[in-house]
Short mmCIF file of C-alpha atoms in Angstrom, two decimals:
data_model
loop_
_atom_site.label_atom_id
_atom_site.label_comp_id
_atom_site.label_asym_id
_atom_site.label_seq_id
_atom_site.Cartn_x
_atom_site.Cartn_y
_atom_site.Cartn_z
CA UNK A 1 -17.83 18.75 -5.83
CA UNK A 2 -14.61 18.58 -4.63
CA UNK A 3 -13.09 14.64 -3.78
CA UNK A 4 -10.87 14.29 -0.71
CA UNK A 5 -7.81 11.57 -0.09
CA UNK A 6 -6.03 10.87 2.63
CA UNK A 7 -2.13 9.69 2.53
CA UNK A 8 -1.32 7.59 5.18
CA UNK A 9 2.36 7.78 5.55
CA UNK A 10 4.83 5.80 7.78
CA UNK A 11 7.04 8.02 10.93
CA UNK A 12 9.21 4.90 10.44
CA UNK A 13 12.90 6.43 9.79
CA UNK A 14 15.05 3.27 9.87
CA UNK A 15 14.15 -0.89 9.26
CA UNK A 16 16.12 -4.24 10.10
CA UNK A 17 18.41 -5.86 12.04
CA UNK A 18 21.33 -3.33 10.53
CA UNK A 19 19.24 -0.20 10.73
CA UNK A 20 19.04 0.80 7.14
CA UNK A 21 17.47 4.23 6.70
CA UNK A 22 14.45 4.28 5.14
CA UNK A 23 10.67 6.71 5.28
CA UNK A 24 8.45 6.87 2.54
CA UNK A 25 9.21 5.97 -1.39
CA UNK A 26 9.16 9.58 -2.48
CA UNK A 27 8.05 8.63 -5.96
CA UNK A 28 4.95 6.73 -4.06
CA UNK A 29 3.83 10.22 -2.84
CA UNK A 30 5.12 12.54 -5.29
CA UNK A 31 3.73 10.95 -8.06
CA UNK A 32 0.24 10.07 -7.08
CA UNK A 33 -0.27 13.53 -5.14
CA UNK A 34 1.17 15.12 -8.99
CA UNK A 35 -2.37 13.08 -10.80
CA UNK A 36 -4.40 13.98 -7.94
CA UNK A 37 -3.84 17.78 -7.25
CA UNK A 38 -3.78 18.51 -10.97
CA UNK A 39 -7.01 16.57 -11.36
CA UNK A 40 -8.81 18.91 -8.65
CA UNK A 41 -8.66 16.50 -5.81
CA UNK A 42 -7.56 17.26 -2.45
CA UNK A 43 -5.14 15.55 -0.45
CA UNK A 44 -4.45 15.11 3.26
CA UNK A 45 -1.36 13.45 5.49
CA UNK A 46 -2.08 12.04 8.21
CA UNK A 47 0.52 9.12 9.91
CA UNK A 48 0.69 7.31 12.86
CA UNK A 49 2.99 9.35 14.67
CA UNK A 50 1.65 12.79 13.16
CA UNK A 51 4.04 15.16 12.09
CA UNK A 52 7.45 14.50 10.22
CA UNK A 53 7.14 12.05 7.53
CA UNK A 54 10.95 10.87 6.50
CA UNK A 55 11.45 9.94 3.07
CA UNK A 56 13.89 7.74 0.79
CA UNK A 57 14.84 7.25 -2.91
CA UNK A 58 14.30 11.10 -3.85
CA UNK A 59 15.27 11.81 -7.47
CA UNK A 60 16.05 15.79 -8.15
CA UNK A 61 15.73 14.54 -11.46
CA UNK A 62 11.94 13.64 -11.72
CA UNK A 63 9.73 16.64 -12.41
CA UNK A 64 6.54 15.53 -10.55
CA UNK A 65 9.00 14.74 -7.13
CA UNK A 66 10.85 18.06 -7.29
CA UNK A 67 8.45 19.98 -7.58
CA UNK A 68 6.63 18.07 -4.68
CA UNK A 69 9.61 18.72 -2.84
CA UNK A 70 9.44 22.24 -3.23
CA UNK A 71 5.83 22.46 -2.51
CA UNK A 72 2.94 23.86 0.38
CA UNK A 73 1.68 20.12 0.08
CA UNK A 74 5.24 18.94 1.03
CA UNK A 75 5.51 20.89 4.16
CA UNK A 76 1.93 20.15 5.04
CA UNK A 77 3.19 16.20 4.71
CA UNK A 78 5.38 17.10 7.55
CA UNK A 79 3.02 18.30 9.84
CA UNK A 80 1.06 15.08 9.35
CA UNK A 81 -1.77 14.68 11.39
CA UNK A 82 -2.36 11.96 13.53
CA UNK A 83 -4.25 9.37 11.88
CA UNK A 84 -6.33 8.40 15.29
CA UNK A 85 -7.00 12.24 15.32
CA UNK A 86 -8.97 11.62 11.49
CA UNK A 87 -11.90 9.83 10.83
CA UNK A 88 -11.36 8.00 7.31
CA UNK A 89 -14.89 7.74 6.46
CA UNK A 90 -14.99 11.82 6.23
CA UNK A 91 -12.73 10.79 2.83
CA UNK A 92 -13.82 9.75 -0.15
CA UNK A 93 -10.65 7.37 -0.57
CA UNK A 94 -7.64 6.49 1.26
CA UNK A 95 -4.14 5.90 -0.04
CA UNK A 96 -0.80 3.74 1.91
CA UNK A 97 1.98 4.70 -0.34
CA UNK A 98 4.76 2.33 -0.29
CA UNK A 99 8.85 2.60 1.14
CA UNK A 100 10.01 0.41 3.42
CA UNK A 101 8.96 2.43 6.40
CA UNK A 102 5.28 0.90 6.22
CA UNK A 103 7.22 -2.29 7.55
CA UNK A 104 7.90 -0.99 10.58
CA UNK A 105 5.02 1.12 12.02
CA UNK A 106 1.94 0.46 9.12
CA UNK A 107 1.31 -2.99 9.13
CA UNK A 108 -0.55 -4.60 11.76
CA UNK A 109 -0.90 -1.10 13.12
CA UNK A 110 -4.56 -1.15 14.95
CA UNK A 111 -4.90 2.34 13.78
CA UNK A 112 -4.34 2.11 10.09
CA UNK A 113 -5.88 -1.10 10.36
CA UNK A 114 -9.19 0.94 11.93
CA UNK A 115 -8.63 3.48 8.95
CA UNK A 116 -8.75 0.87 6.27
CA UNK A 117 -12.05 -0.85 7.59
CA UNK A 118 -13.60 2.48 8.29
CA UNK A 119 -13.31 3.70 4.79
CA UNK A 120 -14.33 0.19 3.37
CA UNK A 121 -17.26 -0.07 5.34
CA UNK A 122 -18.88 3.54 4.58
CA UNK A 123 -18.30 2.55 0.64
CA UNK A 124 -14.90 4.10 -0.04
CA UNK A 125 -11.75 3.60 -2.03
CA UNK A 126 -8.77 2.48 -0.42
CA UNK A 127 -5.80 1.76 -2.30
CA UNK A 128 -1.99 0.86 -1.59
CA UNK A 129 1.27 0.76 -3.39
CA UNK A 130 4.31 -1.04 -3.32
CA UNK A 131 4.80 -2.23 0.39
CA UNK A 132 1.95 -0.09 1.66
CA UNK A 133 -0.20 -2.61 0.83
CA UNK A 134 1.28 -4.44 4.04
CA UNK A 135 -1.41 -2.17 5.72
CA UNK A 136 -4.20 -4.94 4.65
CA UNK A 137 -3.00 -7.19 6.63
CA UNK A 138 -4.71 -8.60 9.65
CA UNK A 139 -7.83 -6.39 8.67
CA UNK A 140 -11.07 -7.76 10.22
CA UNK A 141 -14.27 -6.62 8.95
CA UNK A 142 -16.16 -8.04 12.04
CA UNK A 143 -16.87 -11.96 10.92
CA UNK A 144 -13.38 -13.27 11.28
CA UNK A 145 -12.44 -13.42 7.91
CA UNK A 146 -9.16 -11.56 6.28
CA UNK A 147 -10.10 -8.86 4.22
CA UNK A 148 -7.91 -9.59 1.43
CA UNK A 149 -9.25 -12.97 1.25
CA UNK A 150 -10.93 -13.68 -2.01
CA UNK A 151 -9.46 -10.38 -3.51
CA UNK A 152 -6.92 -9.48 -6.28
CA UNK A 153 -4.33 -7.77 -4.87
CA UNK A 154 -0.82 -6.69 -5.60
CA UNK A 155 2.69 -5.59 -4.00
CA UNK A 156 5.90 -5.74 -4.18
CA UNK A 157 7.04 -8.78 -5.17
CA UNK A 158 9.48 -11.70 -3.68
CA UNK A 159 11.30 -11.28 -6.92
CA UNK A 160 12.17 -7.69 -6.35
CA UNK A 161 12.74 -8.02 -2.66
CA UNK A 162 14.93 -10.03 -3.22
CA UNK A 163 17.58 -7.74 -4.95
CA UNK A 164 16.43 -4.84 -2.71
CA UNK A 165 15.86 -5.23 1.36
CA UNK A 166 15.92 -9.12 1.98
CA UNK A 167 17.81 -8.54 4.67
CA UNK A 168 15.98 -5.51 5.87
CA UNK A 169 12.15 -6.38 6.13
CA UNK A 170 10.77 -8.89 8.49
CA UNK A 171 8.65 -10.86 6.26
CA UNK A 172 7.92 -11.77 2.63
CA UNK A 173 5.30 -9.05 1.77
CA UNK A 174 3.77 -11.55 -1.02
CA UNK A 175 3.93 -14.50 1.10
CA UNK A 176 1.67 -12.93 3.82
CA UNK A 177 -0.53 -11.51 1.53
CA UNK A 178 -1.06 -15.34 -0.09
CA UNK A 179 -0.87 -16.41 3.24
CA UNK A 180 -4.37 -14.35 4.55
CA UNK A 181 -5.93 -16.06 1.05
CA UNK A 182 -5.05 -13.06 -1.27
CA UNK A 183 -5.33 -13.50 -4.77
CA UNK A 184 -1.35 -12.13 -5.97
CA UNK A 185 -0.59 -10.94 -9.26
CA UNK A 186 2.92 -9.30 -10.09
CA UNK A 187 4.56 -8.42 -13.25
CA UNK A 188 7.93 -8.43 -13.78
CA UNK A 189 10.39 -6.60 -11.38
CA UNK A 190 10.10 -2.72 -11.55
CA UNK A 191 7.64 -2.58 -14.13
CA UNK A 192 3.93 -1.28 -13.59
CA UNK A 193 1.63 -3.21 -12.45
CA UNK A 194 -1.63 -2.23 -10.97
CA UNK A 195 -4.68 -4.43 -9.65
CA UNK A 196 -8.17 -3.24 -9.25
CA UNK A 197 -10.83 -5.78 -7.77
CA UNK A 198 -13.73 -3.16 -6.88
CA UNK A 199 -12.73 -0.47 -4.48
CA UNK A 200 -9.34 -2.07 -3.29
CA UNK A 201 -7.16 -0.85 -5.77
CA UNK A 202 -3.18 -1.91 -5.56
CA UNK A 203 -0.11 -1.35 -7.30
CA UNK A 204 3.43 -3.48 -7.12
CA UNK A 205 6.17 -1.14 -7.21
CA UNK A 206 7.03 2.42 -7.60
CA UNK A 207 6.61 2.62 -10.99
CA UNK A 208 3.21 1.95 -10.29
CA UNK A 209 1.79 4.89 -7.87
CA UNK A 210 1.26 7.10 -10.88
CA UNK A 211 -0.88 4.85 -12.11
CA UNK A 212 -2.43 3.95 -9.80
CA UNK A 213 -3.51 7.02 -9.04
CA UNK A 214 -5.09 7.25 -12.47
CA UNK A 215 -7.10 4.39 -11.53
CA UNK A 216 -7.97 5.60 -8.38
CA UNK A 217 -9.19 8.99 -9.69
CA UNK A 218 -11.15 7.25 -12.44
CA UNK A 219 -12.52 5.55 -9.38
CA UNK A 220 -13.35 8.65 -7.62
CA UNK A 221 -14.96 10.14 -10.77
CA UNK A 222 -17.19 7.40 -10.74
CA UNK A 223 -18.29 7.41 -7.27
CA UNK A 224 -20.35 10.77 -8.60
#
């Protein structure tokens, strides 16, 4: 039986106070889409917004993001659907890649925030890398209590940020995660990292969204 995933990627085309381009990490797309299509699994866009998705940080150079680039999947990612148009729970996992974009438009975003506890309470995976994981936060279940309270969870880190988009993003990503009683873990700057605490699955940076999506289909495989 075929597994479905749904990307939930930002409209946001600029962040900050000196409105520095930005989209989607392409690598945070490219790369987990690359484990997932070639695994069988099928993958959906949906966004805020719907339709055009921008992107940053594309490397020509990178098999698995060329030949994204040059790909159906890639122009379906631009006619993005939008995400209060798609039930989550119809998916057996849901995936906020990373970019700065998620900044602006993904986190606190009632929407995404409806996605995330919608797939979490119908028992599926949801899983976030790099800043996408800024799409946890403020996530209720019902009782009051922060979802990533009590969990492990990764991002990206102060460390990096802070030889990146300091200037640019409008809060510490690590900080608020602590600061809703997440359990952080990072490794150091740029390198992989990837946290799994039961069906939340994270990743820091992007040099983790390939695998995480390793983890995540593992995850999938095991959900029968």
């Amino acid at each position: 039986m075929t597994k479905h995933v749904l990307f939930i990627v930002t409209n946001a085309a600029v962040i900050g106070p000196h409105n520095r381009p930005t989209g989607f990490f392409f690598a945070e797309v490219a790369h987990p889409f690359d484990v997932l299509d070639k695994a069988g699994v099928a993958v959906e866009f949906a966004s805020p917004a719907g339709g055009w998705t921008p992107f940053d940080a594309y490397d020509e150079k990178d098999a698995a993001q060329k030949e994204f680039r040059g790909s159906k999947a890639f122009r379906r990612l631009n006619r993005s659907r939008r995400l209060c148009e798609v039930n989550a729970a119809d998916y057996d996992a849901i995936l906020i890649p990373g970019g700065l974009g998620p900044m602006v438009d993904i986190q606190r975003n009632r929407e995404v925030q409806s996605a995330i506890v919608r797939a979490w309470t119908t028992s599926k995976i949801v899983s976030a890398v790099c800043h996408g994981p800024c799409s946890l936060l403020g996530v209720d279940l019902g009782d009051g209590t922060p979802f990533v309270r009590g969990k492990k969870v990764t991002g990206f880190s102060k460390k990096e940020e802070y030889d990146y988009a300091r200037e640019d993003v409008p809060f510490e990503l690590e900080d608020a995660l602590t600061g809703e009683g997440a359990i952080y873990s990072s490794a150091a700057n740029w390198e992989p990292h990837v946290v799994v605490d039961g069906r939340l699955i994270t990743g820091q940076n992007p040099a983790s969204a390939g695998p995480l999506a390793q983890e995540l289909l593992a995850a999938l495989r095991k959900q029968g």
